[in-house]
mmCIF file of C-alpha atoms and ligand atoms in Angstrom:
data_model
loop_
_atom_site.group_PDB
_atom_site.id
_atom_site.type_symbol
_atom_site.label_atom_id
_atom_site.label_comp_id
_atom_site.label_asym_id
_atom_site.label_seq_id
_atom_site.Cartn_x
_atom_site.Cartn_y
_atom_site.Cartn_z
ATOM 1 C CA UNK A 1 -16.822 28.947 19.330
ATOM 2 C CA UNK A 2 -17.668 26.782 22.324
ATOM 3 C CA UNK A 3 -15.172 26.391 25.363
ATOM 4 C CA UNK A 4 -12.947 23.349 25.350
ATOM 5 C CA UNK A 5 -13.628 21.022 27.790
ATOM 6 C CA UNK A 6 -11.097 20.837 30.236
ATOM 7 C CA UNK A 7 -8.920 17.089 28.428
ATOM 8 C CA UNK A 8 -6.998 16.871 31.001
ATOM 9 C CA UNK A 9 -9.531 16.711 33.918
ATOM 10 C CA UNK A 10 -10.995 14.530 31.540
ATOM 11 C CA UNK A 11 -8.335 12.024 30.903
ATOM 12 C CA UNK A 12 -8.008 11.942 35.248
ATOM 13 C CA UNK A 13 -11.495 10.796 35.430
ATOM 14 C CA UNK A 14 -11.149 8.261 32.349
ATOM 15 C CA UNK A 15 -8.119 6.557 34.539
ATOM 16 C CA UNK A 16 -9.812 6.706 37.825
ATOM 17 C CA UNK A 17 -13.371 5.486 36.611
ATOM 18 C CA UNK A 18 -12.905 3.182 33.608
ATOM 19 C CA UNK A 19 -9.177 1.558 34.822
ATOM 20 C CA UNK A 20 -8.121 1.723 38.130
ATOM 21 C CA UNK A 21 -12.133 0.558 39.204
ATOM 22 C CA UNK A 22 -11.783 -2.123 36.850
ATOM 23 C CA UNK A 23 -8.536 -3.990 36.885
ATOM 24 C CA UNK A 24 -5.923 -2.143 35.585
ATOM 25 C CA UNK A 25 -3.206 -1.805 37.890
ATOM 26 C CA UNK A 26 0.207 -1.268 35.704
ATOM 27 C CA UNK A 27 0.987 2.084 37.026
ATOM 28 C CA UNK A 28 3.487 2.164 33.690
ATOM 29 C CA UNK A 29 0.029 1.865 31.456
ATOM 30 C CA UNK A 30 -1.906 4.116 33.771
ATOM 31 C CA UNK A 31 0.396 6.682 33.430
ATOM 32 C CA UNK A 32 0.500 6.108 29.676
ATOM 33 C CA UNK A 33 -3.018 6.133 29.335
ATOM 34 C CA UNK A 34 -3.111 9.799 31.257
ATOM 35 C CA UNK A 35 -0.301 11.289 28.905
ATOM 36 C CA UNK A 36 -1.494 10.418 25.385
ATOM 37 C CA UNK A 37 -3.917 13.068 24.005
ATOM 38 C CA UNK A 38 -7.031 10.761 23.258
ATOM 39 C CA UNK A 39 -8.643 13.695 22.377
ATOM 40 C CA UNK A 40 -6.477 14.218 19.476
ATOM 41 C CA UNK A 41 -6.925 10.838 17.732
ATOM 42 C CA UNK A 42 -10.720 11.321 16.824
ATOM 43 C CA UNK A 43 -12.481 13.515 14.106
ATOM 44 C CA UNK A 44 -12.698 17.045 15.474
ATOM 45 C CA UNK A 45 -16.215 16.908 15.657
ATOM 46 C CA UNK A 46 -16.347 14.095 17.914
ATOM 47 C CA UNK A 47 -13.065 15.971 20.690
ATOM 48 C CA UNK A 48 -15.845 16.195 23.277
ATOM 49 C CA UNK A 49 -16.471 12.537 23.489
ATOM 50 C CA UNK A 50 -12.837 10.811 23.474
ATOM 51 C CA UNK A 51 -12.627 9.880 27.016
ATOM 52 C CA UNK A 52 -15.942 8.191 26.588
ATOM 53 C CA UNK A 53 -16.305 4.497 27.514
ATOM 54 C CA UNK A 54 -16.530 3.297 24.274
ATOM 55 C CA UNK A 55 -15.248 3.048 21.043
ATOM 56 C CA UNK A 56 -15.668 5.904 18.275
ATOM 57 C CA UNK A 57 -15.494 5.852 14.249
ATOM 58 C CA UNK A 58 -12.344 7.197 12.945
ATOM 59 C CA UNK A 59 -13.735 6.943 9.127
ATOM 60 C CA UNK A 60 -13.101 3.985 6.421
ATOM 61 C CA UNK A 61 -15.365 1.919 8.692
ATOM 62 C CA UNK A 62 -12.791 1.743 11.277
ATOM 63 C CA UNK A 63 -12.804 2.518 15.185
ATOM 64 C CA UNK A 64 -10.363 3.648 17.595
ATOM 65 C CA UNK A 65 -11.013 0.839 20.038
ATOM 66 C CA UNK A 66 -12.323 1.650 23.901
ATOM 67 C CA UNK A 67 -10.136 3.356 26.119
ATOM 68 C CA UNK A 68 -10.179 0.188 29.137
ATOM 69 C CA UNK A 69 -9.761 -2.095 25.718
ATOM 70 C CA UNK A 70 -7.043 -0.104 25.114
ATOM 71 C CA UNK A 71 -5.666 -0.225 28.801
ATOM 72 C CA UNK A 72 -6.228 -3.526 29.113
ATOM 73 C CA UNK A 73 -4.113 -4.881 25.787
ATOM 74 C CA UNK A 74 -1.329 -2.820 26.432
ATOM 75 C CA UNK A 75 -1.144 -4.358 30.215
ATOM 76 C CA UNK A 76 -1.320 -7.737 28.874
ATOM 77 C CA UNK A 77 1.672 -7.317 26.749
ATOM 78 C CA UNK A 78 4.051 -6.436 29.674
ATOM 79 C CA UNK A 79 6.438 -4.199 28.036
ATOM 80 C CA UNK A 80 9.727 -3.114 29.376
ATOM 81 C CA UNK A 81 11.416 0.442 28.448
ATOM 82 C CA UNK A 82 13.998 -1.494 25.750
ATOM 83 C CA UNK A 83 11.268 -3.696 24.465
ATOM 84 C CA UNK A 84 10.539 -3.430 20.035
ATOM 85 C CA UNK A 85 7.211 -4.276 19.704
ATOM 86 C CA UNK A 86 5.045 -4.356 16.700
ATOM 87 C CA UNK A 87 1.240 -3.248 15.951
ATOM 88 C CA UNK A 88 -0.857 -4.365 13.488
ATOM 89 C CA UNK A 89 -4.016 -1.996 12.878
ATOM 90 C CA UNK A 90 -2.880 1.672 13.709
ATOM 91 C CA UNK A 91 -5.877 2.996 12.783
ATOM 92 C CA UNK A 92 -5.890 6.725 14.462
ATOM 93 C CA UNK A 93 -2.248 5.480 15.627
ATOM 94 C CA UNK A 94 -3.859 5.768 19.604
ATOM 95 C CA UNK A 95 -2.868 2.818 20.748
ATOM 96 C CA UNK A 96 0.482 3.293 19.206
ATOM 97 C CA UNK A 97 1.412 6.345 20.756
ATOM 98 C CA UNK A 98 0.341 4.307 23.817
ATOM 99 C CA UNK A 99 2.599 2.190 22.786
ATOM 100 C CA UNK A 100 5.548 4.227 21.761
ATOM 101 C CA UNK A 101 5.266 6.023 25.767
ATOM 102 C CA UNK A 102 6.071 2.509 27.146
ATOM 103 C CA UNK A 103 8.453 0.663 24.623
ATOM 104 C CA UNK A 104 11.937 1.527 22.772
ATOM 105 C CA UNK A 105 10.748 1.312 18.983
ATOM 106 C CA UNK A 106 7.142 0.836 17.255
ATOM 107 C CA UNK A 107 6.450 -1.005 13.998
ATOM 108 C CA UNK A 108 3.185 -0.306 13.197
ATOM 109 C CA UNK A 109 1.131 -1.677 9.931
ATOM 110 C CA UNK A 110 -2.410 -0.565 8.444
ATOM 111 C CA UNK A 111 -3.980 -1.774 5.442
ATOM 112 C CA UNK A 112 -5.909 1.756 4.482
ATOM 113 C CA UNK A 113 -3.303 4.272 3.094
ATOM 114 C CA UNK A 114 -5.272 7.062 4.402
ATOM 115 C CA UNK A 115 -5.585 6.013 8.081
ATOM 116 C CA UNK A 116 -1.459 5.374 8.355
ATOM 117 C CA UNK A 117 -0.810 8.214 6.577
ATOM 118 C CA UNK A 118 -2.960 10.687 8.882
ATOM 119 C CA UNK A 119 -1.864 8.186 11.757
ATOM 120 C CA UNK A 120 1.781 9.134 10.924
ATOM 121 C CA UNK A 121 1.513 12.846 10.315
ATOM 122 C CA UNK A 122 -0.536 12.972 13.890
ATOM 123 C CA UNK A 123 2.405 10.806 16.022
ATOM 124 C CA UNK A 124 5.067 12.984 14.533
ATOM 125 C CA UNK A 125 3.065 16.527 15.200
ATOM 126 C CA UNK A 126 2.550 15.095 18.754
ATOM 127 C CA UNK A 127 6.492 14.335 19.100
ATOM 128 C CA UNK A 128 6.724 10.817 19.039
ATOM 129 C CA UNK A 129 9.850 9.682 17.102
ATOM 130 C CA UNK A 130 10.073 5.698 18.176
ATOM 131 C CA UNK A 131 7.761 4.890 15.451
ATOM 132 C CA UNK A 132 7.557 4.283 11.850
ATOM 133 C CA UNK A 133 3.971 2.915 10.420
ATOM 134 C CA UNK A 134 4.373 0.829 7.209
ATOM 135 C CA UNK A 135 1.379 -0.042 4.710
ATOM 136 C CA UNK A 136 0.339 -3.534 3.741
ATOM 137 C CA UNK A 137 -0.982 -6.580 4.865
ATOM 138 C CA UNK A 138 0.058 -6.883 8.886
ATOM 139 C CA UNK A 139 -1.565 -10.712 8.762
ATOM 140 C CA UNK A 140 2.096 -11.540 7.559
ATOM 141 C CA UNK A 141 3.984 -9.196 10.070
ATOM 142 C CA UNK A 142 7.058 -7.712 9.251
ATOM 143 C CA UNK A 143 9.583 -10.360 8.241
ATOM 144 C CA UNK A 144 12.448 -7.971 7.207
ATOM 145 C CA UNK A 145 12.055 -5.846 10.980
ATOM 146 C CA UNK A 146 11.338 -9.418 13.325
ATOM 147 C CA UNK A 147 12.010 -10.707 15.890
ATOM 148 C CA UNK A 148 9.606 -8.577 18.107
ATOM 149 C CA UNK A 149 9.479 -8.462 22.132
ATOM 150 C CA UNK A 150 5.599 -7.867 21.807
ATOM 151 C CA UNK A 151 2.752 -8.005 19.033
ATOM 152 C CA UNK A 152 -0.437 -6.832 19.520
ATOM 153 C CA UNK A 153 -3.059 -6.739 16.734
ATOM 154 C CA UNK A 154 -6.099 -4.308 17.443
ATOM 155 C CA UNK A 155 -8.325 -5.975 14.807
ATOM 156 C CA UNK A 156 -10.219 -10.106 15.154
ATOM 157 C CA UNK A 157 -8.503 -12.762 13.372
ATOM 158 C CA UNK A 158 -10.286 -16.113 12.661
ATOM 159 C CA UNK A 159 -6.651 -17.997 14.213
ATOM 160 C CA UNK A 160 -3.277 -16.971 15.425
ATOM 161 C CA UNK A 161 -1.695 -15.816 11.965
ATOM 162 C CA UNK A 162 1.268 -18.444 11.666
ATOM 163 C CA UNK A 163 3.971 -15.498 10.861
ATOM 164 C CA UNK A 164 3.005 -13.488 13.825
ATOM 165 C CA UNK A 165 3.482 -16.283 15.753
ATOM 166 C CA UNK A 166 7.614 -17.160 14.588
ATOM 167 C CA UNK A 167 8.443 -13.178 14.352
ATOM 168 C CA UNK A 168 8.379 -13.560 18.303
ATOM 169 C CA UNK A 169 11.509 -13.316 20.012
ATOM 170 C CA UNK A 170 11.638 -17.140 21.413
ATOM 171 C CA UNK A 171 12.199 -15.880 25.325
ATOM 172 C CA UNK A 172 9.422 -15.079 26.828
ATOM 173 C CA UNK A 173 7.721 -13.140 23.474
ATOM 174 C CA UNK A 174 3.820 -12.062 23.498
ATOM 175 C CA UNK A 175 1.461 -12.092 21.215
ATOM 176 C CA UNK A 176 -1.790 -10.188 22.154
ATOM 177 C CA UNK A 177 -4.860 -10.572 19.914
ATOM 178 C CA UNK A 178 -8.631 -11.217 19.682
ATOM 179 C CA UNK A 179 -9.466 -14.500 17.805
ATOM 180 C CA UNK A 180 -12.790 -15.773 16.777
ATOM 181 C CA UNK A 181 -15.373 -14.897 13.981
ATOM 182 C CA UNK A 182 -17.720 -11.802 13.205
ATOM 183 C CA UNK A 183 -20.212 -12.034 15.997
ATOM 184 C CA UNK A 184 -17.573 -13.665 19.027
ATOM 185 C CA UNK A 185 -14.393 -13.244 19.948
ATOM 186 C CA UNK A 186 -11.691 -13.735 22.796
ATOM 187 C CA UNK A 187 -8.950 -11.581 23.587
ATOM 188 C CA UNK A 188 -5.719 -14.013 23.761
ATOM 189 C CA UNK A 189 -2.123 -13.814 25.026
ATOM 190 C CA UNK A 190 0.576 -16.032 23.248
ATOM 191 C CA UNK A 191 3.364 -16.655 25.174
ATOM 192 C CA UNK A 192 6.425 -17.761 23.020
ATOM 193 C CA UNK A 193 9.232 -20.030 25.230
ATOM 194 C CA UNK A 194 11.851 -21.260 22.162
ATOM 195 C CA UNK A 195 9.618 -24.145 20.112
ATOM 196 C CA UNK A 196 6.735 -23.805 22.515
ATOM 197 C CA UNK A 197 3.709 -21.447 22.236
ATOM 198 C CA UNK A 198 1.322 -20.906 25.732
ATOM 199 C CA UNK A 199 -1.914 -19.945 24.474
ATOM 200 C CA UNK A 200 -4.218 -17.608 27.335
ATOM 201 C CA UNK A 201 -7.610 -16.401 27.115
ATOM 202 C CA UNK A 202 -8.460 -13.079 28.687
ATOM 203 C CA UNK A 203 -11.878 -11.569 28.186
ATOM 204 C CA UNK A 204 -14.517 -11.978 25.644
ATOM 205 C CA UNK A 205 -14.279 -8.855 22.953
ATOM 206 C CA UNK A 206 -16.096 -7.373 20.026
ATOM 207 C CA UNK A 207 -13.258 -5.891 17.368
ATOM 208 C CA UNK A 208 -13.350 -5.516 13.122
ATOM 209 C CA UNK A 209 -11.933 -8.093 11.085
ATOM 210 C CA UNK A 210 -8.522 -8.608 10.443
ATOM 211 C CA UNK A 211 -8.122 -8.520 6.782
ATOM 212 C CA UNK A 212 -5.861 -10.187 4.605
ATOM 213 C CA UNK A 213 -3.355 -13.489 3.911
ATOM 214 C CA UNK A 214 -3.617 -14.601 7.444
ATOM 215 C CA UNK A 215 -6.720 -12.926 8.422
ATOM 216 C CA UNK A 216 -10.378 -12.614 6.615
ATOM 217 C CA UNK A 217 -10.976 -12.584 3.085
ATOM 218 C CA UNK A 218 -11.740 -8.583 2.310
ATOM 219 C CA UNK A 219 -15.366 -7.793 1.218
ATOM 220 C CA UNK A 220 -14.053 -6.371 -1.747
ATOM 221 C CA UNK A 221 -11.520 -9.226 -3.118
ATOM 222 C CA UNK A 222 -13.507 -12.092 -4.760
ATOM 223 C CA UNK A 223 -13.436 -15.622 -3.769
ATOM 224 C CA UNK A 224 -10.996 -17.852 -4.741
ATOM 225 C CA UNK A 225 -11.938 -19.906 -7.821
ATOM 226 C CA UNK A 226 -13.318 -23.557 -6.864
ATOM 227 C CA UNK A 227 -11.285 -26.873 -8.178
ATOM 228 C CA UNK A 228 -13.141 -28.729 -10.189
HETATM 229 N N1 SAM B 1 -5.675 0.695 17.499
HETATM 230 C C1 SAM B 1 -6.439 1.585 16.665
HETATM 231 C C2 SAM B 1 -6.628 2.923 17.310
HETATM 232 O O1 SAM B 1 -6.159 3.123 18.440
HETATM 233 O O2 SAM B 1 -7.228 3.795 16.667
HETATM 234 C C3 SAM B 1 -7.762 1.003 16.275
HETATM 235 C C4 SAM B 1 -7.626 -0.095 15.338
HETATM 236 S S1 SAM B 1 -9.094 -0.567 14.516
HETATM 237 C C5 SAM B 1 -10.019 -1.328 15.770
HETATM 238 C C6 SAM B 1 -8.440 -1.924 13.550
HETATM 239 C C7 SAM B 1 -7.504 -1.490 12.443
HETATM 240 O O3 SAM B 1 -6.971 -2.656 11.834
HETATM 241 C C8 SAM B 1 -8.209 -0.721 11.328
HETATM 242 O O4 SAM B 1 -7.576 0.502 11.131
HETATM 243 C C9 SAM B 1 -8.061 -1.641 10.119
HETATM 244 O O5 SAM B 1 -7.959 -0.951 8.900
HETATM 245 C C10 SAM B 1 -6.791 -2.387 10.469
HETATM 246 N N2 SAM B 1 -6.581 -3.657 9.744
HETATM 247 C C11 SAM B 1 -7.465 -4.629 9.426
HETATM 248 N N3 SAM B 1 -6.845 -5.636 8.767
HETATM 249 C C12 SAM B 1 -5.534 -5.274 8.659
HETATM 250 C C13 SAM B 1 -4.375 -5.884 8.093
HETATM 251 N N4 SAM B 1 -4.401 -7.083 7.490
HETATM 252 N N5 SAM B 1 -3.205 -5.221 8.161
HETATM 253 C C14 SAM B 1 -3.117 -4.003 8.772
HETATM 254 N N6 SAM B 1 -4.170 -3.377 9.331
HETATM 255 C C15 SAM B 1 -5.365 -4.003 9.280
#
């Protein structure tokens, strides 16, 4: 068998190179970002390359997004320790458990059983016990769990999904998401003040669709019958 690289060494240089030199400066997320085992996220065959500037395939067509993308979503959300925050995408449940080291619960929803499932079985081998990842169709949120301090949503919508939007706590709640279509997106932060809703672009991204009610129609559901 080959030697393991050394992760942690790794992780240092992934938070010096790819965060602090660019503009991440929450030293809550950096820490964060240098505690969570990337490493243990990705297929085993691709270990070597998690702390790589870029995003990787985690299977069913799905990615586990960049780590600065990563970073950068998580410092845009400006979570406090008592903060309940919900996720839409887990995909390898990374972000979450980025998530879970800076908040006091995590809702987290995926749309592929076998992602959340392996997601789930990974946080809890790894110790994290503020979470609980639900199934189903995260365009619509989480009605029965809401109101949330934070939502972010890790995959593109085509517009701000109208439930995400009222399951925000109405002081000060955020809403971080990229909007826009297959080719161009932005990444957004929603800011919710009672009846008002501050809309803020941050950087231009490149994420999967967000599938479902509120999101993209999937490839595999056929379109909706025409009126006559
Ligand atoms: N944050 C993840 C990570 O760290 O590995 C990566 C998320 S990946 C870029 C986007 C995820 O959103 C995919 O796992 C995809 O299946 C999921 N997704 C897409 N539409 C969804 C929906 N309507 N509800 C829940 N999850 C959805």
């Amino acid at each position: 068998m080959p030697p393991q690289p050394d992760f942690e060494a790794l992780r240092e240089r992934m938070v010096r190179e790819q965060m602090i030199a660019r503009d991440i400066a929450d030293s809550r997320v950096l820490e964060a970002m240098r505690r969570v085992l990337r490493h243990r996220f990705v297929p085993e065959a691709l270990q070597a390359r998690a702390y790589e500037d870029n995003p990787l395939p985690i299977g069913n067509d799905q990615t586990i997004s960049q780590p600065y993308i990563v970073a950068l979503m998580t410092q845009a959300l400006e979570l406090k320790p008592d903060d309940i925050v919900l996720e839409i995408g887990t995909g390898s449940g990374y972000q979450t458990a980025v998530l879970c080291e800076l908040a006091r619960f995590v809702y987290s929803l995926e749309r592929f059983p076998e992602l959340g499932e392996q997601a789930s079985r990974r946080l809890d081998d790894l110790g994290y016990n503020n979470i609980e990842v639900y199934i189903g169709d995260g365009s619509q949120g989480l009605p029965d769990m809401a109101p949330f301090n934070a939502i972010l949503v890790t995959a593109a919508a085509p517009a701000i999904p109208g439930p995400l939007r009222s399951q925000l706590v109405p002081h000060n709640g955020r809403l971080v998401l990229p909007i826009g279509d297959h080719h161009q997106q932005s990444l957004q932060r929603v800011r919710r003040t009672g009846d008002s809703w501050q809309v803020e672009r941050l950087i231009p991204v490149m994420f999967v669709p967000l599938y479902g009610r509120h999101g993209f129609r999937p490839p595999d559901e056929p379109e909706p019958p025409r009126s006559p």
